[in-house]
Amino acid sequence: MTLHPAFELVRDEKINEINSQAQLYRHRKTGAEVLSLVNDDENKVFGITFKTPPEDSTGIAHILEHSVLCGSRKYPVKKPFVELLKGSMHTFLNAMTFPDKTAYPVASANLKDFYNLVDVYLDAVFFPLLTEDTFAQEGWHYELENLDAPLVYKGVVFNEMKGVYSNPDSVMQTLVQRSLYPDTIYGNSSGGDPKDIPALSYEQFRAFHTKYYHPSNARVVFAGDDDAAKRLEILDNVFSQFEAAPVDADIKLQPRWNAPRQIKGTYAGTIDAEKRRDGMVSVNWMIDPPSGREETLSHGLLSYLLAGNSAAPLRKKLTESGLGEGMIGGGISTWLRQPSAGFGLKGIDPADAEKVEKLVLDTLAELVETGFSPEQREAAINTFEFHLREQNTGSQPRGMSYMFTALGSWLHGGDPLGPLSFETALAALKEKAGQGHFEAEIRRLFLENTHRLTTGIEADPEQGARDTKAEADKLAAVRAGMDDAALKDAIVQTERLKALQEEVDKPEDLAKIPTLTLADLDREIRTVPTEEGDIGGARLMYHDLPTLGIVYLDLGFDLHVLDKELLPYLPLFGRALLQTGTSKEDFVSLTQRIGRSTGGIAQHRSLATKLDGSGTAAWFFLSGKAVPAKVGEMLDIMGDVLLDARLDNRERFRQMALEEKAGFEARVIPSGNSLVDTRLKSGLTEAGWIAEQLGGISYLEFLRSLVKQIDSDWASVEATLRQIRDILVNKKRMVVNVTADDALWTEIRPGLEAFVSGLPAADRADVDWSVSLHPHWEGLTIPGQVNYVGKGANLKALGHDLSAASSVVLRYLNTTYMWDKVRVQGGAYGGSSRFDLSSGNFAFLSYRDPNLLRTLDVYDGAAKALRAGIGDTDLTRSVIGVVGDLDRPEFVDSKGYSAMWRILTGTTDAIRQQRRNEILNTSRADFAALADALEAVAAEGHVVVLGGEAAIVAANDQRQSKLKISKVL
């Protein structure tokens, strides 16, 4: 029976796999479809999605996604989205454009806050203001400062996509998609090609919204423990304002090719003078839409079997071939109506492209003949099943995962409920697995599939300059065609837009944005049960939490016993433990054993300045998860990898080093702000310096030299790896962290104690990590048209000892001044400030920024902006937003790990409560205190910029800056 007369109940089913009652509704008046998932998840999710097929590459869907969140009928302020960022307890708040759809999901564990988010988002998508000024700001516009200045393009999306097209991996992905589906909307760039974006008109922009943003074209998902009837009431209040308007938004199918094709392209990059390693190549296929859940699961399992880990046969063949430095692709992607698949290599000599193609095809043909071993199939199925049942979606709310899973079929007229279950499909696949199913699928999907595309790209050192010149010439031609009146009008329009961007929203309009009050917030911190003790001679922390029959185990080893010169080896040392094999089994067998017996074993490192300022908490972790019956096997595996890993496996280690280097180089441009942040802080504190050695530009330099050393002096590298193991694996400098319920803990404790007792023990003191810290003034160059601009300092060293209330001040600064000046007015994709209370490190950062000096001026004006004062509403909202971050729901394994890490850093519950009190009691005096500190940053902070060489040289010349220029890519 329907819960609301305006909706027809189409289906009502219990889906045990996600512990949800799934109800599919259709709005009688408009035809809008609603999937209502009723379960006990406090992290409530709402998402509305529209089919938005782009007809060209002007980025119309992407620009609209940005723009609808810039003011609406009910909330006529410039940035309701930012007001929510400022003052909501959201656990997710964003929007995203895909090649065929645009999605607007929100989530919150607070019911009142959740309804507020839903209300603002529904008004935003259906009744946006969409002014011409918003289109200019978020999309593109001409900017002309004065009659003597050059005409330039500005716009948030325009500049965002310049950053995307500066990334070789993105260039490759775009070329593959557009070439694999040339006769469909997938042949266009939904994000927008910077060369095409300026062709988009405001009229086209408005018409696109009118056509596609309608309830008749909507798919809505609710998931969580909120009231199911209330969901429909909220929706009908909006939908009933519309009449039915069938929308032709179906995604046409790409006609199949009769023969494979090839395509080549270039990206703006440099060429290695010693050996060409600037190319990428991948072999790609278009695949028919899956017929149901079983086929979808089959695609995922086959992808994992082929390339899901370092021991998977196709990945292994590619990485061991010596043809490249790292794999790209990795399997079947089901995001599009017609899925695609791809496998290839990056870091190749472009002359070897045909060799890579042949290797991919030959390996697939060989697997059809030889088949997968029982061990391979068992490991893949167990790993897949474990993750399906665990439902650990990391930082993403589970309901969002359900939403996108359902949309894959639902968006194209298929069943939204079927993809959410898996028991029947998985049982059928298990039955078929040993009967040649996956081998037959390789033949059907790949070897007999003539819709195949081999795509290659290589670096072109001149492309960046050509693209810059082409844009300048295009703008010059536009300017030449403008008479004096047109030029003056362009100046007036530029000034008008800037004036509008500077305007402050009316208080009465801002008050319309729904918000919580301080009374809605919990005054007390949330705690995690923790029992500390000893086990087998090591330090123990145990957390009694409901884990649905899974044991989570973290083995931590204190890094302070290692000389600081050894620290850069740790990322690869950790990989070597799990990916080189042991004296008893090669790494393929070891990987399969991990897959068969556990839910996964992983390694990582954690760093933080201790709360008392006494130094750095620095630990290496080996973490695993398993059901109780398999915990003994998991411990055996952990013991084998810790004590018996094949650290003498030169070829395997060399492959990992090349993969690590290639992966890091691929992350430089998309993660430029994080690298700038790490570089800034490496000159401020010990923890910052270590982070740079383990994951910053210094680490990239280390990897490049290590690759050469492996070839020239392997004996020294092997000796270093053995030295790290001999020193690090020591139960006297170890922590054992267990998260499980009491019954599981009682069952597995004896075996864990016996395991720990058998580990090496030695009395080792901390070694000297003292380093000479020097602030960086650097310009790090990349072949791109955007910059990542950072400025920072250590506030404690400058004499400023702030409270936790500073996080509230920064929330306000980031969502007002920084958003307005760096993003809205400056055209960067993002700008923010970060502060770590424990270390005192502070940094301003920008992302995909067309500016450099202008952004630094914005940073230096931040103190003045804070001194301008804050209203009561903004203060309250900023407090709420910070408390929302503190109270963000965690999955059970994260709760246990976070509790342990707080202890290791000295963050007691008493200190956490004190900080919460400081946040809840934030006052204007805290704004003044941070303003004082930011004045010191403006005067004494240091600067790191990652960006184009021309921009950095120009900045040095213009300001006589002292940025030391060095090349990164």
CSV table of C-alpha atoms in Angstrom, one decimal, residues 816-969:
chain,number,residue,atom,x,y,z
A,816,THR,CA,33.4,33.3,2.8
A,817,TYR,CA,36.6,35.3,2.0
A,818,MET,CA,38.6,32.4,0.5
A,819,TRP,CA,35.7,31.1,-1.5
A,820,ASP,CA,34.8,34.5,-2.8
A,821,LYS,CA,38.3,35.8,-3.5
A,822,VAL,CA,40.1,32.7,-4.8
A,823,ARG,CA,37.2,30.8,-6.5
A,824,VAL,CA,34.4,33.2,-7.4
A,825,GLN,CA,36.5,36.2,-8.3
A,826,GLY,CA,39.8,34.6,-9.0
A,827,GLY,CA,38.5,31.8,-11.1
A,828,ALA,CA,40.4,29.0,-9.4
A,829,TYR,CA,38.6,25.7,-8.7
A,830,GLY,CA,39.2,26.0,-5.0
A,831,GLY,CA,41.0,27.9,-2.3
A,832,SER,CA,41.3,27.0,1.4
A,833,SER,CA,43.3,27.4,4.6
A,834,ARG,CA,44.4,24.6,6.9
A,835,PHE,CA,45.6,24.6,10.5
A,836,ASP,CA,46.9,21.8,12.7
A,837,LEU,CA,46.4,22.7,16.3
A,838,SER,CA,48.9,20.2,17.6
A,839,SER,CA,51.9,21.2,15.4
A,840,GLY,CA,50.9,24.9,14.8
A,841,ASN,CA,51.3,24.5,11.1
A,842,PHE,CA,49.2,26.8,8.9
A,843,ALA,CA,48.8,26.9,5.2
A,844,PHE,CA,46.9,28.8,2.5
A,845,LEU,CA,46.3,26.7,-0.6
A,846,SER,CA,44.7,27.1,-4.0
A,847,TYR,CA,43.6,24.5,-6.6
A,848,ARG,CA,43.7,24.7,-10.4
A,849,ASP,CA,44.4,28.4,-10.1
A,850,PRO,CA,44.9,30.7,-13.1
A,851,ASN,CA,46.5,33.3,-10.8
A,852,LEU,CA,49.7,33.4,-8.7
A,853,LEU,CA,50.6,36.9,-7.3
A,854,ARG,CA,46.9,37.8,-7.1
A,855,THR,CA,46.2,34.8,-5.0
A,856,LEU,CA,49.1,35.6,-2.7
A,857,ASP,CA,47.6,39.1,-2.3
A,858,VAL,CA,44.4,37.4,-1.3
A,859,TYR,CA,46.1,35.4,1.4
A,860,ASP,CA,47.8,38.5,2.8
A,861,GLY,CA,44.4,40.2,3.0
A,862,ALA,CA,42.8,37.4,5.1
A,863,ALA,CA,43.6,39.1,8.5
A,864,LYS,CA,41.8,42.2,7.4
A,865,ALA,CA,38.8,40.2,6.3
A,866,LEU,CA,38.6,38.5,9.8
A,867,ARG,CA,38.8,41.9,11.5
A,868,ALA,CA,35.7,43.0,9.6
A,869,GLY,CA,33.7,41.0,12.1
A,870,ILE,CA,31.1,38.2,11.9
A,871,GLY,CA,27.4,38.2,12.5
A,872,ASP,CA,25.7,35.9,15.0
A,873,THR,CA,24.1,33.7,12.3
A,874,ASP,CA,27.5,33.1,10.6
A,875,LEU,CA,29.1,32.4,13.9
A,876,THR,CA,26.5,29.8,14.8
A,877,ARG,CA,26.6,28.2,11.4
A,878,SER,CA,30.4,27.9,11.5
A,879,VAL,CA,30.3,26.3,14.9
A,880,ILE,CA,27.7,23.8,13.7
A,881,GLY,CA,29.7,22.9,10.6
A,882,VAL,CA,32.8,22.1,12.7
A,883,VAL,CA,30.9,20.0,15.2
A,884,GLY,CA,29.4,18.2,12.2
A,885,ASP,CA,32.9,17.3,11.2
A,886,LEU,CA,33.8,16.0,14.7
A,887,ASP,CA,30.6,13.9,14.8
A,888,ARG,CA,30.9,12.4,11.3
A,889,PRO,CA,29.8,8.7,11.5
A,890,GLU,CA,32.6,6.2,11.1
A,891,PHE,CA,32.5,2.5,10.2
A,892,VAL,CA,33.4,0.2,13.0
A,893,ASP,CA,36.9,-0.5,11.9
A,894,SER,CA,37.7,3.2,11.6
A,895,LYS,CA,36.3,3.8,15.1
A,896,GLY,CA,38.8,1.3,16.6
A,897,TYR,CA,41.7,2.7,14.6
A,898,SER,CA,40.8,6.3,15.4
A,899,ALA,CA,40.6,5.5,19.1
A,900,MET,CA,44.1,3.9,19.0
A,901,TRP,CA,45.6,6.8,17.0
A,902,ARG,CA,44.3,9.3,19.5
A,903,ILE,CA,46.1,7.4,22.3
A,904,LEU,CA,49.3,7.3,20.3
A,905,THR,CA,49.2,11.0,19.7
A,906,GLY,CA,48.3,11.8,23.3
A,907,THR,CA,44.8,13.0,22.5
A,908,THR,CA,42.9,12.0,25.6
A,909,ASP,CA,39.1,12.1,25.9
A,910,ALA,CA,39.5,15.0,28.4
A,911,ILE,CA,41.5,17.0,25.8
A,912,ARG,CA,38.9,16.1,23.2
A,913,GLN,CA,36.1,17.4,25.5
A,914,GLN,CA,38.1,20.6,26.2
A,915,ARG,CA,38.5,21.2,22.5
A,916,ARG,CA,34.8,20.6,21.9
A,917,ASN,CA,34.0,23.1,24.6
A,918,GLU,CA,36.3,25.6,23.0
A,919,ILE,CA,34.6,25.1,19.7
A,920,LEU,CA,31.1,25.4,21.1
A,921,ASN,CA,32.1,28.6,23.0
A,922,THR,CA,33.8,30.3,20.0
A,923,SER,CA,33.6,34.1,20.3
A,924,ARG,CA,34.7,37.1,18.3
A,925,ALA,CA,37.9,37.2,20.4
A,926,ASP,CA,38.9,34.0,18.6
A,927,PHE,CA,38.5,35.7,15.3
A,928,ALA,CA,40.8,38.5,16.5
A,929,ALA,CA,43.4,36.0,17.7
A,930,LEU,CA,43.6,34.3,14.3
A,931,ALA,CA,43.6,37.6,12.5
A,932,ASP,CA,46.7,38.5,14.6
A,933,ALA,CA,48.3,35.2,13.6
A,934,LEU,CA,47.5,35.7,9.9
A,935,GLU,CA,49.1,39.1,9.9
A,936,ALA,CA,52.3,37.3,11.0
A,937,VAL,CA,51.8,34.8,8.1
A,938,ALA,CA,51.4,37.6,5.6
A,939,ALA,CA,54.7,39.2,6.9
A,940,GLU,CA,56.8,36.1,7.5
A,941,GLY,CA,55.2,33.1,5.8
A,942,HIS,CA,56.9,31.3,3.0
A,943,VAL,CA,55.7,30.4,-0.4
A,944,VAL,CA,55.6,27.2,-2.6
A,945,VAL,CA,54.0,27.2,-6.0
A,946,LEU,CA,53.4,24.3,-8.3
A,947,GLY,CA,52.6,25.5,-11.8
A,948,GLY,CA,53.7,26.5,-15.3
A,949,GLU,CA,57.2,27.8,-15.6
A,950,ALA,CA,56.1,31.0,-17.5
A,951,ALA,CA,53.8,32.0,-14.6
A,952,ILE,CA,56.5,31.4,-12.0
A,953,VAL,CA,59.2,33.3,-13.9
A,954,ALA,CA,56.8,36.2,-14.5
A,955,ALA,CA,56.0,36.3,-10.8
A,956,ASN,CA,59.7,36.4,-9.9
A,957,ASP,CA,60.2,39.2,-12.4
A,958,GLN,CA,57.2,41.2,-11.4
A,959,ARG,CA,57.7,41.2,-7.7
A,960,GLN,CA,61.4,40.4,-7.6
A,961,SER,CA,60.3,37.3,-5.7
A,962,LYS,CA,62.7,34.7,-4.4
A,963,LEU,CA,61.1,31.6,-5.6
A,964,LYS,CA,63.7,29.0,-6.4
A,965,ILE,CA,62.6,27.4,-9.7
A,966,SER,CA,63.0,23.6,-10.2
A,967,LYS,CA,61.3,21.2,-12.5
A,968,VAL,CA,59.0,18.5,-11.2
A,969,LEU,CA,57.6,17.1,-14.5
